[in-house]
Coordinates of N, CA and C in Angstrom, one line a residue:
M27 N 1.2 -1.0 -0.2 CA 0.2 0.2 -0.1 C 1.1 1.6 -0.1
N28 N 1.0 2.2 -1.0 CA 1.9 3.9 -0.8 C 1.5 4.3 0.7
K29 N 2.3 4.5 0.7 CA 2.2 6.2 1.8 C 1.6 6.8 2.0
R30 N 0.3 7.0 3.1 CA -0.6 8.3 3.6 C 0.2 9.5 3.3
P31 N 0.1 10.6 2.7 CA 0.2 11.9 2.8 C -0.3 12.6 4.3
A32 N 0.6 13.4 4.3 CA -0.4 14.6 5.4 C -1.3 15.0 4.5
L33 N -2.2 15.4 5.8 CA -3.1 16.2 5.2 C -4.1 17.4 6.1
N34 N -4.6 18.6 5.2 CA -4.8 18.8 5.6 C -6.9 18.2 6.3
V35 N -7.2 19.1 7.3 CA -8.2 18.5 7.4 C -9.1 19.5 8.3
M36 N -10.7 19.4 8.2 CA -11.8 19.7 8.6 C -12.6 19.1 9.2
V37 N -13.0 19.3 10.5 CA -14.4 18.4 10.9 C -15.5 19.5 11.4
A38 N -16.2 19.7 10.4 CA -18.1 20.3 10.5 C -19.2 20.0 11.7
D39 N -18.9 20.3 13.0 CA -19.7 19.6 13.4 C -19.8 20.2 14.6
D40 N -21.6 20.4 15.1 CA -21.6 21.7 16.2 C -21.6 21.2 17.8
S41 N -21.0 19.9 18.0 CA -20.2 19.0 19.2 C -18.9 19.1 19.0
A42 N -18.2 19.6 19.8 CA -17.4 20.0 20.7 C -16.7 18.6 20.6
T43 N -17.2 18.3 21.5 CA -16.8 16.6 22.3 C -16.6 15.6 20.9
S44 N -17.8 15.8 19.2 CA -17.5 14.9 18.3 C -16.3 15.4 17.5
R45 N -16.4 16.7 18.1 CA -14.8 17.2 16.5 C -13.2 17.0 17.3
T46 N -13.5 16.9 18.4 CA -12.4 16.2 19.7 C -12.2 14.6 19.6
Y47 N -13.2 14.7 19.4 CA -13.6 12.9 19.0 C -13.1 12.2 17.7
V48 N -13.0 13.1 16.3 CA -12.2 12.9 14.8 C -11.1 13.2 14.9
R49 N -10.5 13.8 15.9 CA -8.9 14.2 15.9 C -8.3 13.1 16.5
K50 N -9.3 12.5 17.7 CA -8.6 11.2 18.5 C -8.5 10.3 17.5
N51 N -9.1 9.8 16.8 CA -9.5 8.2 16.1 C -8.6 8.6 15.0
L52 N -8.3 10.2 14.6 CA -7.5 10.5 13.8 C -5.9 10.4 14.0
M53 N -5.3 10.2 15.3 CA -4.0 10.2 15.7 C -3.7 8.5 16.0
V54 N -5.4 8.3 16.9 CA -5.4 6.7 17.1 C -4.9 5.8 15.6
A55 N -5.3 6.3 14.8 CA -5.4 5.5 13.1 C -3.9 5.8 12.5
E56 N -3.2 6.8 13.4 CA -2.1 7.0 13.4 C -2.4 7.9 11.7
I57 N -2.9 8.2 11.2 CA -2.7 9.5 10.1 C -2.0 10.9 10.6
V58 N -1.7 11.2 9.4 CA -0.5 12.0 9.8 C -1.6 13.5 9.0
V59 N -2.0 14.4 10.4 CA -2.6 15.3 9.8 C -1.7 17.3 9.8
K60 N -1.8 17.8 9.1 CA -1.1 18.6 8.8 C -1.2 20.1 9.5
D61 N -2.8 20.2 9.6 CA -3.2 21.2 9.7 C -4.9 20.3 10.2
F62 N -5.8 20.9 11.3 CA -6.6 20.0 12.1 C -7.9 21.7 11.8
V63 N -8.6 22.1 11.0 CA -9.2 22.7 11.3 C -10.7 22.5 11.9
E64 N -11.3 23.3 13.0 CA -12.7 23.2 13.1 C -13.9 24.0 13.2
A65 N -14.9 23.6 12.7 CA -16.2 24.2 12.3 C -17.0 23.8 13.1
A66 N -17.7 24.7 14.2 CA -18.9 24.6 14.8 C -20.1 24.5 13.9
N67 N -20.1 25.1 12.9 CA -21.5 25.5 11.5 C -21.1 24.8 10.2
G68 N -22.3 24.7 9.5 CA -21.8 24.5 7.8 C -21.0 26.4 7.1
Q69 N -22.2 26.9 7.7 CA -21.3 28.5 7.6 C -19.9 28.6 7.5
L70 N -19.7 28.8 9.2 CA -18.1 28.8 9.3 C -17.1 27.6 8.5
A71 N -17.6 26.7 8.6 CA -17.0 25.9 7.7 C -16.5 26.1 6.4
L72 N -18.3 26.7 5.5 CA -17.5 27.6 4.3 C -16.6 28.4 3.9
E73 N -17.0 29.1 5.0 CA -16.1 30.9 5.1 C -14.6 30.0 5.1
L74 N -14.2 28.9 5.7 CA -12.8 28.2 5.8 C -12.3 27.9 4.7
L75 N -13.3 27.0 4.3 CA -13.2 26.1 3.0 C -12.7 27.6 1.8
R76 N -13.6 28.1 1.5 CA -13.3 29.4 0.8 C -11.6 29.8 1.1
E77 N -11.1 30.0 2.1 CA -10.0 30.5 2.2 C -8.8 29.7 2.3
Q78 N -8.9 28.5 2.7 CA -7.8 27.6 3.1 C -8.3 26.1 2.6
P79 N -6.7 25.4 1.9 CA -6.5 24.6 1.6 C -7.3 23.2 2.1
I80 N -8.1 22.1 2.0 CA -8.7 21.4 2.7 C -8.9 19.9 1.9
D81 N -7.8 19.1 3.0 CA -8.1 17.2 2.0 C -9.2 16.7 2.2
V82 N -9.4 17.1 3.4 CA -10.4 15.7 3.3 C -11.8 16.9 4.8
L83 N -13.1 16.8 4.7 CA -13.6 17.6 5.1 C -15.1 16.2 5.8
F84 N -14.8 16.5 7.0 CA -15.6 15.4 8.0 C -16.5 16.1 8.3
V85 N -18.1 16.0 7.7 CA -18.9 16.8 7.8 C -20.4 16.3 9.0
D86 N -21.1 16.8 9.8 CA -22.2 16.4 10.6 C -23.3 17.0 9.3
I87 N -24.0 16.1 9.9 CA -25.1 16.6 9.0 C -26.3 17.7 9.8
H88 N -26.7 17.5 11.1 CA -27.5 18.4 11.7 C -26.5 19.6 12.9
M89 N -26.3 20.4 12.3 CA -26.1 21.8 13.0 C -26.5 22.9 12.9
P90 N -26.7 23.8 13.3 CA -27.2 24.9 13.4 C -26.7 26.0 12.2
V91 N -27.3 26.9 12.0 CA -27.1 28.2 10.7 C -26.6 27.6 9.3
M92 N -26.0 26.7 9.0 CA -26.2 25.8 7.9 C -26.0 24.6 8.3
N93 N -26.8 23.5 7.6 CA -26.4 22.2 8.0 C -25.6 21.2 7.1
G94 N -25.4 20.2 7.5 CA -24.2 19.5 6.7 C -24.6 19.4 5.0
I95 N -26.1 18.8 4.8 CA -26.5 19.4 3.5 C -26.4 20.0 2.6
E96 N -26.9 21.3 3.4 CA -26.9 22.5 2.9 C -25.1 22.8 2.4
L97 N -24.3 22.5 2.5 CA -23.1 23.1 3.1 C -22.8 22.5 1.6
I98 N -22.8 21.0 1.7 CA -22.0 20.1 0.7 C -23.2 21.0 -0.5
R99 N -24.6 21.3 -0.6 CA -25.0 21.8 -2.0 C -24.1 23.0 -2.2
Q100 N -23.5 24.0 -1.2 CA -23.3 25.4 -1.6 C -21.3 24.9 -2.3
L101 N -21.1 24.1 -1.6 CA -19.5 23.6 -1.8 C -19.8 23.1 -3.3
E102 N -21.1 22.6 -3.9 CA -20.9 22.2 -5.0 C -21.2 23.5 -6.0
I103 N -21.8 24.4 -6.1 CA -22.2 25.6 -6.5 C -21.1 26.0 -6.7
E104 N -20.3 26.3 -5.8 CA -19.5 27.6 -5.5 C -17.7 26.2 -6.2
G105 N -18.1 25.7 -6.3 CA -16.9 24.7 -7.1 C -16.1 24.1 -6.1
I106 N -16.3 24.7 -5.1 CA -15.4 23.9 -4.4 C -15.2 22.1 -3.7
K107 N -16.1 21.7 -4.3 CA -16.6 20.1 -3.7 C -15.2 19.3 -4.2
P108 N -15.2 19.6 -6.1 CA -14.1 18.8 -6.4 C -12.6 18.3 -6.1
R109 N -12.5 19.9 -5.1 CA -11.3 19.6 -4.7 C -10.5 19.3 -3.3
V110 N -11.8 18.0 -2.7 CA -12.2 18.6 -1.1 C -12.8 17.2 -1.1
K111 N -11.9 15.5 -0.4 CA -13.0 14.7 -0.1 C -13.7 14.9 0.8
I112 N -14.4 14.3 0.7 CA -16.0 15.1 2.0 C -16.5 13.2 2.2
V113 N -16.4 13.6 3.9 CA -16.9 12.2 4.7 C -18.1 12.5 5.4
V114 N -19.1 12.0 5.2 CA -20.3 12.6 6.5 C -20.3 11.3 7.9
I115 N -20.2 12.0 8.9 CA -20.4 11.5 9.8 C -21.6 11.7 10.5
S116 N -22.4 10.9 11.0 CA -23.8 11.7 11.4 C -24.2 10.2 12.6
S117 N -25.2 10.7 13.2 CA -26.1 9.8 13.9 C -27.5 9.4 13.0
D118 N -27.7 10.5 11.9 CA -28.7 10.1 11.2 C -28.3 8.4 10.0
H119 N -28.8 7.2 10.9 CA -28.8 6.4 10.1 C -29.5 5.5 9.1
T120 N -30.8 6.4 8.1 CA -31.7 6.2 7.7 C -31.5 6.1 6.1
L121 N -32.0 5.3 5.5 CA -31.4 5.2 3.9 C -32.5 6.4 3.0
K122 N -33.2 7.0 3.5 CA -33.8 8.1 3.1 C -32.2 9.4 3.0
R123 N -32.0 9.2 3.9 CA -30.9 10.2 4.3 C -29.2 9.7 3.1
Q124 N -29.0 8.8 3.7 CA -28.3 7.5 2.7 C -28.6 8.3 0.8
D125 N -29.7 8.0 0.5 CA -30.2 7.9 -0.8 C -29.7 9.9 -0.7
E126 N -30.4 10.4 0.0 CA -29.9 12.3 -0.7 C -28.4 12.7 -0.6
L127 N -27.6 11.7 -0.2 CA -26.1 11.6 0.4 C -25.8 11.4 -1.2
K128 N -26.4 10.1 -1.4 CA -25.6 9.7 -3.3 C -26.0 10.2 -4.3
D129 N -27.6 11.2 -3.8 CA -27.9 12.3 -4.7 C -26.8 13.2 -5.0
L130 N -26.3 13.6 -3.8 CA -25.5 14.9 -3.8 C -24.0 14.5 -4.6
G131 N -23.9 13.5 -4.6 CA -22.6 12.7 -4.8 C -21.7 12.1 -3.3
V132 N -22.1 12.0 -2.4 CA -21.2 11.9 -1.5 C -21.3 10.1 -0.9
T133 N -20.1 9.7 -1.5 CA -20.5 8.2 -1.4 C -19.6 7.2 -0.1
R134 N -19.1 8.9 1.0 CA -18.4 8.0 2.1 C -19.4 8.2 3.3
Y135 N -19.7 7.7 4.3 CA -20.7 7.7 4.9 C -20.0 7.2 6.4
V136 N -20.1 7.9 7.3 CA -19.4 7.0 8.9 C -20.4 7.1 9.6
K137 N -21.1 6.2 10.6 CA -22.0 6.5 11.3 C -21.4 6.6 12.5
K138 N -21.7 7.3 13.2 CA -21.7 7.4 14.5 C -22.1 6.7 15.7
P139 N -21.7 6.0 17.0 CA -20.1 6.2 17.2 C -19.0 6.0 15.8
F140 N -17.8 6.4 15.3 CA -17.0 5.3 14.8 C -15.9 5.2 15.2
T141 N -14.9 4.6 14.3 CA -13.8 3.8 15.4 C -12.2 4.5 14.1
P142 N -10.9 4.0 14.8 CA -10.2 4.7 14.1 C -10.1 3.3 13.2
E143 N -10.1 2.5 13.1 CA -10.1 1.5 12.0 C -10.6 2.2 11.1
Q144 N -12.0 2.5 11.2 CA -13.3 3.1 9.5 C -12.1 4.5 9.2
F145 N -11.3 4.8 10.3 CA -10.8 6.1 9.6 C -10.2 5.8 8.5
S146 N -8.8 4.9 9.2 CA -7.8 4.3 8.5 C -8.3 3.7 7.2
K147 N -9.3 3.2 6.9 CA -9.5 2.5 5.8 C -10.4 3.5 5.3
L148 N -10.8 4.9 5.2 CA -11.2 5.6 5.0 C -10.0 6.5 4.1
I149 N -9.1 6.6 4.6 CA -8.0 7.9 4.1 C -7.1 6.6 3.0
D150 N -7.2 5.2 3.3 CA -6.3 4.8 2.4 C -7.0 4.1 1.2
E151 N -8.1 4.1 1.1 CA -9.6 4.7 -0.1 C -9.5 5.7 -0.9
M152 N -8.9 6.8 -0.2 CA -9.3 7.9 -0.7 C -7.7 8.5 -1.3
F153 N -6.8 7.9 -0.6 CA -5.5 8.6 -0.6 C -4.3 7.8 -1.2
C154 N -4.6 6.4 -1.0 CA -3.8 5.4 -1.1 C -4.2 4.3 -2.2
G155 N -5.4 4.9 -2.8 CA -5.4 3.2 -3.9 C -6.1 2.2 -3.2
G156 N -6.8 2.2 -1.8 CA -6.3 1.2 -1.2 C -8.2 0.8 -0.3

């Protein structure tokens, strides 16, 4: 398997606990993170994504101000979506939600609670051809 690159990572989730949990899972999975950016809602995430290069966006669906679905739609409109890998992390496990995400072109969906092994597999699939 190819060596993993160091990544610029953003987590958009209104729960500070969830954002910390993502960071810890990345560390346990031995994923090298160059820059770790946090956003408490979709609007803040969008503003940050306009300004800084992000390789992977972990985004929750249910957030105030702008939810994850609205954020993904706006990233598409602004042409940002093609340059960032999006992983939805959510406790919303319904088939309807998964179908909605597929319609938006999002194929990476991790159910909360997640594990370091899931993150390791996702990063390898996205960046190492594995």
